[in-house]
GROMACS .gro file of C-alpha atoms in nm:
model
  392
    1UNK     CA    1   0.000   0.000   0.000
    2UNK     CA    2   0.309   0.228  -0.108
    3UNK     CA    3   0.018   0.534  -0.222
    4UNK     CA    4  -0.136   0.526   0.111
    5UNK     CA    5  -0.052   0.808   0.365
    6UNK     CA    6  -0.127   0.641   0.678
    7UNK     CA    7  -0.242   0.919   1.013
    8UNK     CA    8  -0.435   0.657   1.162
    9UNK     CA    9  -0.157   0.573   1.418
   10UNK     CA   10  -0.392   0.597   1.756
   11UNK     CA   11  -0.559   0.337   1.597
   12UNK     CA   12  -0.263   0.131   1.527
   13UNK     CA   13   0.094   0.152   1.421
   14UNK     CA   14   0.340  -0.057   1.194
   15UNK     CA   15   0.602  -0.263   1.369
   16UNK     CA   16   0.945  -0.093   1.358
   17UNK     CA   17   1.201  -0.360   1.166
   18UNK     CA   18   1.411  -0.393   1.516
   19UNK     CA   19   1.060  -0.474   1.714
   20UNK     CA   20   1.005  -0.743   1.400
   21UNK     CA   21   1.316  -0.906   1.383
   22UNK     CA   22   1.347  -0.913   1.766
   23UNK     CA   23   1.069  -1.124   1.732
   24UNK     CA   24   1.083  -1.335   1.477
   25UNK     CA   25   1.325  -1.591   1.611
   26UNK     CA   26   1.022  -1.674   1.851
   27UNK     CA   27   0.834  -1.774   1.609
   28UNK     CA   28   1.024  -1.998   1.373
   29UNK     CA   29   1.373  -2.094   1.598
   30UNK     CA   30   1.287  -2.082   1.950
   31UNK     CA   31   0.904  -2.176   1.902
   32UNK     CA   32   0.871  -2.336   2.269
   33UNK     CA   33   0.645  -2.285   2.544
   34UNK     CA   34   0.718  -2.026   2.816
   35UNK     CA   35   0.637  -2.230   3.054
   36UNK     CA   36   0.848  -2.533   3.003
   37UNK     CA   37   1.133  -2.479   3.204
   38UNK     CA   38   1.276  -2.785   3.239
   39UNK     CA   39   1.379  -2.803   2.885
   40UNK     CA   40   1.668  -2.560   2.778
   41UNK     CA   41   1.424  -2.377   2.485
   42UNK     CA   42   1.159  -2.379   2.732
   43UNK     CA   43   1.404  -2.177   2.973
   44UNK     CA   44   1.543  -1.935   2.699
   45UNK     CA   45   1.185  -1.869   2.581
   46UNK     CA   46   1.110  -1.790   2.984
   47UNK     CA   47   1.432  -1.587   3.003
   48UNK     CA   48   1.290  -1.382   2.718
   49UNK     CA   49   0.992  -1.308   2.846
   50UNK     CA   50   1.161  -1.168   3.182
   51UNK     CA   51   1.383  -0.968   2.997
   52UNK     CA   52   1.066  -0.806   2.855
   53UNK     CA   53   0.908  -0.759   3.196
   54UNK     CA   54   1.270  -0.601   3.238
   55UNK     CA   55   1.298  -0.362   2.981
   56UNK     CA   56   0.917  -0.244   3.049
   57UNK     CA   57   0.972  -0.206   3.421
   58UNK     CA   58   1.315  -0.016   3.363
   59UNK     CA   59   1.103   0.237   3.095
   60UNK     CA   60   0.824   0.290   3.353
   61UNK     CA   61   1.085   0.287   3.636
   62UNK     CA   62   0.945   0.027   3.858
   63UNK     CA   63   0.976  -0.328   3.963
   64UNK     CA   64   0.954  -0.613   3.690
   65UNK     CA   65   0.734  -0.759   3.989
   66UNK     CA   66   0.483  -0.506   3.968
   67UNK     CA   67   0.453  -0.611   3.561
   68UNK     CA   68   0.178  -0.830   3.459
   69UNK     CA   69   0.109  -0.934   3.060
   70UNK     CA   70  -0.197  -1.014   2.857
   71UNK     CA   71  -0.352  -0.940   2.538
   72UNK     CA   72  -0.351  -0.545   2.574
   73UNK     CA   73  -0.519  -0.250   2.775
   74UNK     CA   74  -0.924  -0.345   2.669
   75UNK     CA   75  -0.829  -0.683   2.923
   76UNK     CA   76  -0.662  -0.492   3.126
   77UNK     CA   77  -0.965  -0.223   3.172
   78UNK     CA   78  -1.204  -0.502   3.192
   79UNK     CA   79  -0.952  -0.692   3.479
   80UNK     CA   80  -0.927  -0.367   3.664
   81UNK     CA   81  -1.222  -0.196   3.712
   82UNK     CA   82  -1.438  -0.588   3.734
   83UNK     CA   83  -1.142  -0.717   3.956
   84UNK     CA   84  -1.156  -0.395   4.215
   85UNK     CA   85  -1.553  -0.387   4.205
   86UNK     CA   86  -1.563  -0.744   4.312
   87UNK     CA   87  -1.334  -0.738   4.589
   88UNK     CA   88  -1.357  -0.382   4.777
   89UNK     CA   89  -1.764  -0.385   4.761
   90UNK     CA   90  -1.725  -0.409   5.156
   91UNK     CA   91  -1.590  -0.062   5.143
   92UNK     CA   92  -1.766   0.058   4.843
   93UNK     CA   93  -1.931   0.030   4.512
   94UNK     CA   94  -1.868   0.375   4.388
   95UNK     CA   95  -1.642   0.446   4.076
   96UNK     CA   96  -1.535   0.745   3.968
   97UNK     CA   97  -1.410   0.825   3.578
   98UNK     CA   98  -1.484   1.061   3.335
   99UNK     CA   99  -1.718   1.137   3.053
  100UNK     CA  100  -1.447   1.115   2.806
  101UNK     CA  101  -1.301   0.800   2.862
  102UNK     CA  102  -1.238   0.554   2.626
  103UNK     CA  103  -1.563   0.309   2.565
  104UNK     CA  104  -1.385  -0.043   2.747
  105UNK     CA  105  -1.423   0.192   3.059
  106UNK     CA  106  -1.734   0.356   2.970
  107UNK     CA  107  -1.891  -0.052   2.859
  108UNK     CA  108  -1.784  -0.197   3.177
  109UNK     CA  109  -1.869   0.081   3.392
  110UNK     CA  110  -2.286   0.053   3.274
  111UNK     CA  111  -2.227  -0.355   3.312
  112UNK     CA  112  -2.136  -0.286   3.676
  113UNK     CA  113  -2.380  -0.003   3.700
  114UNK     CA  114  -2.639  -0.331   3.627
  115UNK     CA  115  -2.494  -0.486   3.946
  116UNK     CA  116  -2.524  -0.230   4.161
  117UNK     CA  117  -2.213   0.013   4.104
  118UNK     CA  118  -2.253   0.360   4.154
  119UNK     CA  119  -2.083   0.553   3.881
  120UNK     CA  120  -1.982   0.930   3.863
  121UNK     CA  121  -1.948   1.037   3.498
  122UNK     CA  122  -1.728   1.387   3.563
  123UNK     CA  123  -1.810   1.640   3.308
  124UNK     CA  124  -1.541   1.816   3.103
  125UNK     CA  125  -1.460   2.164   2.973
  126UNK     CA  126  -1.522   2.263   2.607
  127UNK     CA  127  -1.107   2.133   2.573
  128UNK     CA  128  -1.213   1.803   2.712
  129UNK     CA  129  -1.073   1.863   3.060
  130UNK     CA  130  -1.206   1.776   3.392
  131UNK     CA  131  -1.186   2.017   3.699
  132UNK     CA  132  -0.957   1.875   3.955
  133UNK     CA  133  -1.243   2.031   4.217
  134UNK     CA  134  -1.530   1.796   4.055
  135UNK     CA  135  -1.328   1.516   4.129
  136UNK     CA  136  -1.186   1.645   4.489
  137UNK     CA  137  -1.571   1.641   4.545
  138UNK     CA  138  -1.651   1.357   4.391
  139UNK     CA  139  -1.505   1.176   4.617
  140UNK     CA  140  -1.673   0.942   4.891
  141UNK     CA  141  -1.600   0.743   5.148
  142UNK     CA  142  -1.764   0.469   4.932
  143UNK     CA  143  -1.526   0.538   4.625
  144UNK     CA  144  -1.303   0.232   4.583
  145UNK     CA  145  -1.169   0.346   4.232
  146UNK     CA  146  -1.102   0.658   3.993
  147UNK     CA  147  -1.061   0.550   3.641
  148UNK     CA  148  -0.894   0.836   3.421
  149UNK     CA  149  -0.672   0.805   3.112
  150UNK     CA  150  -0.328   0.982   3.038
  151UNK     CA  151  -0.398   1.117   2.726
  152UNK     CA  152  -0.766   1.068   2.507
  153UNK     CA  153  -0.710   0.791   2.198
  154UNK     CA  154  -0.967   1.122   2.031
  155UNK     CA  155  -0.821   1.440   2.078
  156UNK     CA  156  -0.496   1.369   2.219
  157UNK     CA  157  -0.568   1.585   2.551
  158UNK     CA  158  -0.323   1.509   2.833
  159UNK     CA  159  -0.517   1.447   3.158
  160UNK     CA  160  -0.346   1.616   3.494
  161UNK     CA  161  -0.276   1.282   3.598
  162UNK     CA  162   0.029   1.428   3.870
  163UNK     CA  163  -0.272   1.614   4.029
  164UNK     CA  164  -0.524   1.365   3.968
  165UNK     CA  165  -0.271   1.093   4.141
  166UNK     CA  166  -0.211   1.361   4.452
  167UNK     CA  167  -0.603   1.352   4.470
  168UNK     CA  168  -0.609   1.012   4.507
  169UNK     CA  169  -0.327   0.949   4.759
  170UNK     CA  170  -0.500   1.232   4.996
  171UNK     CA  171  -0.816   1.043   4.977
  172UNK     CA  172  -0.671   0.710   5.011
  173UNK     CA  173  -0.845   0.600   4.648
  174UNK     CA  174  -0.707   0.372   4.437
  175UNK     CA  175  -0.618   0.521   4.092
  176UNK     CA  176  -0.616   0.358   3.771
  177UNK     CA  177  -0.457   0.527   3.459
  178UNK     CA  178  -0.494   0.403   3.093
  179UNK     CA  179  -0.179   0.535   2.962
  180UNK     CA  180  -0.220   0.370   2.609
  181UNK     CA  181  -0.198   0.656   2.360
  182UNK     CA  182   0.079   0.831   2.622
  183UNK     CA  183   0.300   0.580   2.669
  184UNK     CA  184   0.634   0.669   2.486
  185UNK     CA  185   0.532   1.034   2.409
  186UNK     CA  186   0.482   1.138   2.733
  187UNK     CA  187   0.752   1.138   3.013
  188UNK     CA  188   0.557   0.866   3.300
  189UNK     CA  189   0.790   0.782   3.614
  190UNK     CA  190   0.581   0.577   3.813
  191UNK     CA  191   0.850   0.652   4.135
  192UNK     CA  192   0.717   1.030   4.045
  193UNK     CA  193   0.369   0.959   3.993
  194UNK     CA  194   0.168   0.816   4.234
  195UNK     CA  195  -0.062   0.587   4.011
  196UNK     CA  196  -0.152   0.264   4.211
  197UNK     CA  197  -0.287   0.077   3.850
  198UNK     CA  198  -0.166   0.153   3.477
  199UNK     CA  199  -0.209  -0.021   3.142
  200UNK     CA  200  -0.019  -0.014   2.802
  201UNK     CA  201  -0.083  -0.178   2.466
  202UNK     CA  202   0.192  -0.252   2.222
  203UNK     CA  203   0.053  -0.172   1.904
  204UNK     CA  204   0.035   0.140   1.977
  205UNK     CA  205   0.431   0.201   2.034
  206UNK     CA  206   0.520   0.070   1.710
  207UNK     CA  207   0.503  -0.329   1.858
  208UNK     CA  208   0.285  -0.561   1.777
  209UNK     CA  209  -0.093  -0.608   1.855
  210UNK     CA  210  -0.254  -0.841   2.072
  211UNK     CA  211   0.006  -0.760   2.363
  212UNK     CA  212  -0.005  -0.527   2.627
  213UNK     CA  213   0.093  -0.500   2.991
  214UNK     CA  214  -0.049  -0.366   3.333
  215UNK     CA  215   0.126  -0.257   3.572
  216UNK     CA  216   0.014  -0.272   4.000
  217UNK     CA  217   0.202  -0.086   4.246
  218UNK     CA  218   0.360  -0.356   4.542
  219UNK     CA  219   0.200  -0.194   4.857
  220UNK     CA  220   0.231  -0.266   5.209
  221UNK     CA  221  -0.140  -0.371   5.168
  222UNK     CA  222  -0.186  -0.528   4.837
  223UNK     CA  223  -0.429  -0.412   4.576
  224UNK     CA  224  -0.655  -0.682   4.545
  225UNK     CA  225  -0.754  -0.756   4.169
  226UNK     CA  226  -0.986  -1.071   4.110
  227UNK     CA  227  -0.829  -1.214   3.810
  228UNK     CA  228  -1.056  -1.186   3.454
  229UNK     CA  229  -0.834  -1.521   3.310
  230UNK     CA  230  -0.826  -1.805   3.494
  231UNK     CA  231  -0.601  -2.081   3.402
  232UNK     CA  232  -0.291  -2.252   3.404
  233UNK     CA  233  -0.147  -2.030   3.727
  234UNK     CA  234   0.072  -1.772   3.490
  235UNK     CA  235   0.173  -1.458   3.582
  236UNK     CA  236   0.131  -1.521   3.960
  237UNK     CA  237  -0.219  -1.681   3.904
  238UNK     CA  238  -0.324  -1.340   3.831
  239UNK     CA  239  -0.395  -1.417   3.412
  240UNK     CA  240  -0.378  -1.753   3.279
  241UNK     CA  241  -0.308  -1.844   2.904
  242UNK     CA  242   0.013  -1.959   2.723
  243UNK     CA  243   0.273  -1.698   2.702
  244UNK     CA  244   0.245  -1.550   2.364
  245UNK     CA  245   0.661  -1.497   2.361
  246UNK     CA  246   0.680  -1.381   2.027
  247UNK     CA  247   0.466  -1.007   2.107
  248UNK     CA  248   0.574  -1.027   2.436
  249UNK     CA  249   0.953  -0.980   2.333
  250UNK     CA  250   0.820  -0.714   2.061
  251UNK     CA  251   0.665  -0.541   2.341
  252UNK     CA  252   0.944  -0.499   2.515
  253UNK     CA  253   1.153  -0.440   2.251
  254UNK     CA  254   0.938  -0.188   2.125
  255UNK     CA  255   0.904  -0.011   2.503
  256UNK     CA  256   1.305  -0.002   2.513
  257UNK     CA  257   1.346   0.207   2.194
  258UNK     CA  258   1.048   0.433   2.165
  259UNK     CA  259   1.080   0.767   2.402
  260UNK     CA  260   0.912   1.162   2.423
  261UNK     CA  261   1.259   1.241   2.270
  262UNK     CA  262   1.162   1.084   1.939
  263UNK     CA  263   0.820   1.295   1.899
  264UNK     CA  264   0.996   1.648   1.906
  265UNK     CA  265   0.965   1.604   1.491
  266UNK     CA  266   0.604   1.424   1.518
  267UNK     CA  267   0.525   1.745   1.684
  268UNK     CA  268   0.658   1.978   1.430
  269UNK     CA  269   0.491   1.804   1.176
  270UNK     CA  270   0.142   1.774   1.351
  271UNK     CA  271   0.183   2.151   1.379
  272UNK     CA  272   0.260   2.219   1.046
  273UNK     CA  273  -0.053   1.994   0.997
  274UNK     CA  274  -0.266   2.224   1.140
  275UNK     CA  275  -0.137   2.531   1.012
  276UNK     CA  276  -0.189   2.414   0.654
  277UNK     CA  277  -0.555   2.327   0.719
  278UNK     CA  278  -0.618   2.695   0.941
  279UNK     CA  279  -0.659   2.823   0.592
  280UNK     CA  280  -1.004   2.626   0.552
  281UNK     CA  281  -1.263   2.803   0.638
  282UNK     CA  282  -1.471   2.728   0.969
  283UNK     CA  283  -1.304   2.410   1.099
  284UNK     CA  284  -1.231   2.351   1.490
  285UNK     CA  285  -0.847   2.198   1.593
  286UNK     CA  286  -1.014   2.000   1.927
  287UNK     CA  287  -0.834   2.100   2.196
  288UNK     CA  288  -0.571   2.282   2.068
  289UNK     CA  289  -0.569   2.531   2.328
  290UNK     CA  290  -0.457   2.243   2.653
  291UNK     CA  291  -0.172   2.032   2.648
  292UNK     CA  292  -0.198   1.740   2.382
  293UNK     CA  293  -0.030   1.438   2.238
  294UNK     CA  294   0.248   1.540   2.030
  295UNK     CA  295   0.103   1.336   1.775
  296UNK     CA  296  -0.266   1.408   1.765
  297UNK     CA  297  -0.519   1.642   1.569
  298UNK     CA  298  -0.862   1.627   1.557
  299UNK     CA  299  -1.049   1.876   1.353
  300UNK     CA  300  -1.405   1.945   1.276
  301UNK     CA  301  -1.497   2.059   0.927
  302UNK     CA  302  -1.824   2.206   0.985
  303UNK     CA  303  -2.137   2.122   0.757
  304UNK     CA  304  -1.935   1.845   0.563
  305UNK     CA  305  -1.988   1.458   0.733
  306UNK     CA  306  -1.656   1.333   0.812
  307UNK     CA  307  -1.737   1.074   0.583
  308UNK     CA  308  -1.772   1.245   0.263
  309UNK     CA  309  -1.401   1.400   0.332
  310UNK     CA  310  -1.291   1.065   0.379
  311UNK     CA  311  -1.426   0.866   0.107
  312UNK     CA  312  -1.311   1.137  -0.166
  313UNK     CA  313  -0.961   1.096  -0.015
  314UNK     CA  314  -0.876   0.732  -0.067
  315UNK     CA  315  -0.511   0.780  -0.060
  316UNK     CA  316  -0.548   0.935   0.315
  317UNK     CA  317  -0.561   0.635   0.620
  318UNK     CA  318  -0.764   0.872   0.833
  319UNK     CA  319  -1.021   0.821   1.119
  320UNK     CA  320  -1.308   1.006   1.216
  321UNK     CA  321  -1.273   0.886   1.598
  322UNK     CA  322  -1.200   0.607   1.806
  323UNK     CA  323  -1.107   0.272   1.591
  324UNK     CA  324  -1.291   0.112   1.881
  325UNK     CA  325  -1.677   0.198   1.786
  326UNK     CA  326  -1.565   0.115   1.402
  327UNK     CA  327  -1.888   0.137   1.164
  328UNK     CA  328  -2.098   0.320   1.423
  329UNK     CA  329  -2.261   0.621   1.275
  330UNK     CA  330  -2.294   0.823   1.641
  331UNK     CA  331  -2.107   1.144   1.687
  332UNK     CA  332  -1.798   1.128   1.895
  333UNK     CA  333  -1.960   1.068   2.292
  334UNK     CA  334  -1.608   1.261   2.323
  335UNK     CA  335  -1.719   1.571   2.110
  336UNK     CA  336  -2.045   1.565   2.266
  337UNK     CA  337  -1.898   1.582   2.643
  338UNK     CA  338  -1.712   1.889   2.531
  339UNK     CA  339  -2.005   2.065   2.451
  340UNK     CA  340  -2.007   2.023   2.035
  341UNK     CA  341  -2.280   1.985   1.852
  342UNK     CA  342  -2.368   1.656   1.664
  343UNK     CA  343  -2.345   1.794   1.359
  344UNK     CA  344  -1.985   1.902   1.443
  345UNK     CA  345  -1.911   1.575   1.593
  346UNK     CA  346  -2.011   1.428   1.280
  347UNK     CA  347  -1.803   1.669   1.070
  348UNK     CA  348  -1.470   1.527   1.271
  349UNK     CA  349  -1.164   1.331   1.147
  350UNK     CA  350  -0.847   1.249   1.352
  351UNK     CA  351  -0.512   1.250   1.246
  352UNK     CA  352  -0.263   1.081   1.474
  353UNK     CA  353   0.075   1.069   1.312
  354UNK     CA  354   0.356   0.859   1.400
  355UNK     CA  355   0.745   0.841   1.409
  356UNK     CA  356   0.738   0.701   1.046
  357UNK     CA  357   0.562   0.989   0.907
  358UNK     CA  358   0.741   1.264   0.689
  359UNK     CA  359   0.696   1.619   0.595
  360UNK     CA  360   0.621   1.553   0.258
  361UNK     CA  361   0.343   1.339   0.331
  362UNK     CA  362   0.171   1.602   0.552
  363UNK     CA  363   0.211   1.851   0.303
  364UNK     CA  364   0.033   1.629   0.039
  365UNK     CA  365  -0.243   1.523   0.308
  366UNK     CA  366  -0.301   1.876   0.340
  367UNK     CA  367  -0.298   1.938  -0.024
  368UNK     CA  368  -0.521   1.679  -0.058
  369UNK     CA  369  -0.794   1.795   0.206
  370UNK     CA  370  -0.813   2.163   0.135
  371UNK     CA  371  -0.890   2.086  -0.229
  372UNK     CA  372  -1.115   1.801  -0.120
  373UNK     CA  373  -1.348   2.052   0.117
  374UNK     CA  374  -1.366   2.325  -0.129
  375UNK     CA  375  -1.487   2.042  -0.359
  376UNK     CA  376  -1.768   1.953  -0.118
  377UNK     CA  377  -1.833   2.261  -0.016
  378UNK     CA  378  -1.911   2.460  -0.367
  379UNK     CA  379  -2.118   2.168  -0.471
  380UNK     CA  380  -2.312   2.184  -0.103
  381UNK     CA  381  -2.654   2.373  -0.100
  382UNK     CA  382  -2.597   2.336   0.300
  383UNK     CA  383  -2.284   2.559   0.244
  384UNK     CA  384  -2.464   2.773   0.040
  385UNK     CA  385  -2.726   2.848   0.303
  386UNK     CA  386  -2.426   2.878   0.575
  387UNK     CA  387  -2.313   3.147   0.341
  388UNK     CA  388  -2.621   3.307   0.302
  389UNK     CA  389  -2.623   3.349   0.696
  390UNK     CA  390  -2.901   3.097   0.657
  391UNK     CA  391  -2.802   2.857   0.944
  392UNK     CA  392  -2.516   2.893   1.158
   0.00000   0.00000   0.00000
């Protein structure tokens, strides 16, 4: 797919060559099972799969202990926030996350709501950020969790998650941060922040998909987390299933090498992004104006469907939201939190870059969707009555 520009990367990313041939030797050379140590492959496969715990545990700066692997951050939301609501419900059954969150959280939140859960929902501004004081209050003495992500797979936003942690610690609440989209373009030091719970997925650092890792803080009184997996006792007992060593060493490879560092020219190039498109008429850069992923834009064209914009642009891998509610013709429940209208949410695309991306290919994406939009636009009797001052 040489023609294709690819800015879908919060959706997913290609595999770096050094993730891929880290790798491959798992599959065809050392093909054994993790978990059969008494048999020298058995052991080097093991050894590899420590070294990945290693190498993730020495990026978040923690203990490879406190690293636990399964198939990415949706089973990790689901162990989390299912785990925790089964075993603290003789303190609490309140949950606290935000309106914005990605849907895992938002789907497992209403199943618990079903079985008795009380959920706060906290509203955000028209950036898509929550006030610190809504959650301060928020909190109860029946709150056993506060679910907020680093940085929204949408708009890119970066959550005050050093505040948000402080928050937590005062009020002796358990926080749990999806860090997917920040991890490697955001500095996180979990010996600076004080996150008790955190999940990653590979596939969105350039590894491999189907992989991901969560990480749970070794306190004098554990967190207790009832496992989702169930099987043959890996990982502590805490998530059965055979080690998939091949992603598992990708993971970690990929974790090793990718670092904020890298993104100083994803940023550059996002921004040139979006000063290209500021020459189209009424469109809104979501959330420009707080701090965002280095790598994230998502703009509303307004009284143009998101769809249209795509479709004419078949050489442009684009997204008009989360790759997660694929084929669902709602506006963004993102958008909508921050206040936008639906026909705005409707009107949005995101374009997530990624450390593979060039210059030249942003200048032709923009090329391409400027001429695209005028396109639509002149041949739009909607446009025409925005233009006549006939609708706002």
């Amino acid at each position: 797919m040489k023609d294709i520009i690819y800015l879908d990367n919060n959706a997913t990313t290609r595999i770096l060559d050094e993730v891929w041939n880290e790798m491959t030797p798992y599959f065809i050379q050392n093909y054994a099972n993790a978990s059969s140590v008494y048999h020298q492959m058995g052991r080097e496969a093991n050894s590899a799969v420590q070294q990945a715990r290693s190498n993730i545990a020495a990026a978040l700066n923690c203990a490879p202990k406190e690293i636990f692997f399964n198939s990415g951050a949706t089973e990790s939301i689901n162990t989390v926030i299912k785990g925790i609501f089964e075993k603290y419900q003789s303190k609490g059954k309140h949950i606290i996350t935000a309106a914005t969150e990605h849907k895992a959280v938002l789907s497992c939140c209403e199943q618990l709501a079903k079985k008795g859960a009380v959920v706060t929902y906290l509203p955000v501004d028209t950036q898509g950020m929550i006030a610190l004081d809504d959650l301060r209050n928020a909190i109860t003495e029946q709150t056993i969790l506060v679910c907020i992500m680093a940085a929204n797979n949408e708009t890119g936003v970066l959550a005050p998650i050093t505040d948000i942690a402080q928050i937590c610690t005062e009020k002796n609440v358990l926080f749990f941060c999806d860090a997917t989209q920040a991890i490697g373009k955001v500095d996180i030091d979990l010996q600076q922040l004080n996150i008790d719970i955190l999940c990653l997925s590979a596939h969105k650092v350039h590894g491999p998909k189907g992989v991901g890792a969560l990480y749970i803080r070794r306190k004098s009184k554990p967190i207790q987390i009832s496992p989702l997996i169930v099987g043959g006792g890996q990982e502590n007992e805490f998530r059965g299933g055979t080690y998939n060593v091949p992603a598992i060493v990708g993971l970690g490879k990929a974790i090793s090498i990718i670092h904020p560092a890298l993104y100083s020219t994803v940023g550059r190039n996002r921004d040139l992004l979006e000063k290209l498109l500021n020459d189209i008429p009424e469109i809104i850069i979501h959330g420009r104006n707080v701090p965002r992923l280095p790598n994230t834009s998502y703009i509303s064209f307004r009284h143009i469907l998101a769809g249209e914009i795509m479709t004419a642009c078949p050489k442009l891998a684009l997204s008009s939201g989360s790759a997660c509610v694929t084929g669902s013709r709602e506006p963004s429940h993102v958008l909508m939190a921050m206040g936008q209208s639906k026909e705005n949410a409707l009107s949005a695309i995101r374009f997530s870059l990624s450390l593979l991306t060039t210059k030249e290919e942003i200048i032709q994406c923009a090329e391409m969707i400027k001429e695209t939009v005028k396109k639509i636009r002149d041949q739009s009797p909607i446009w025409k009555m925005f233009k006549d001052s006939l609708i706002n």
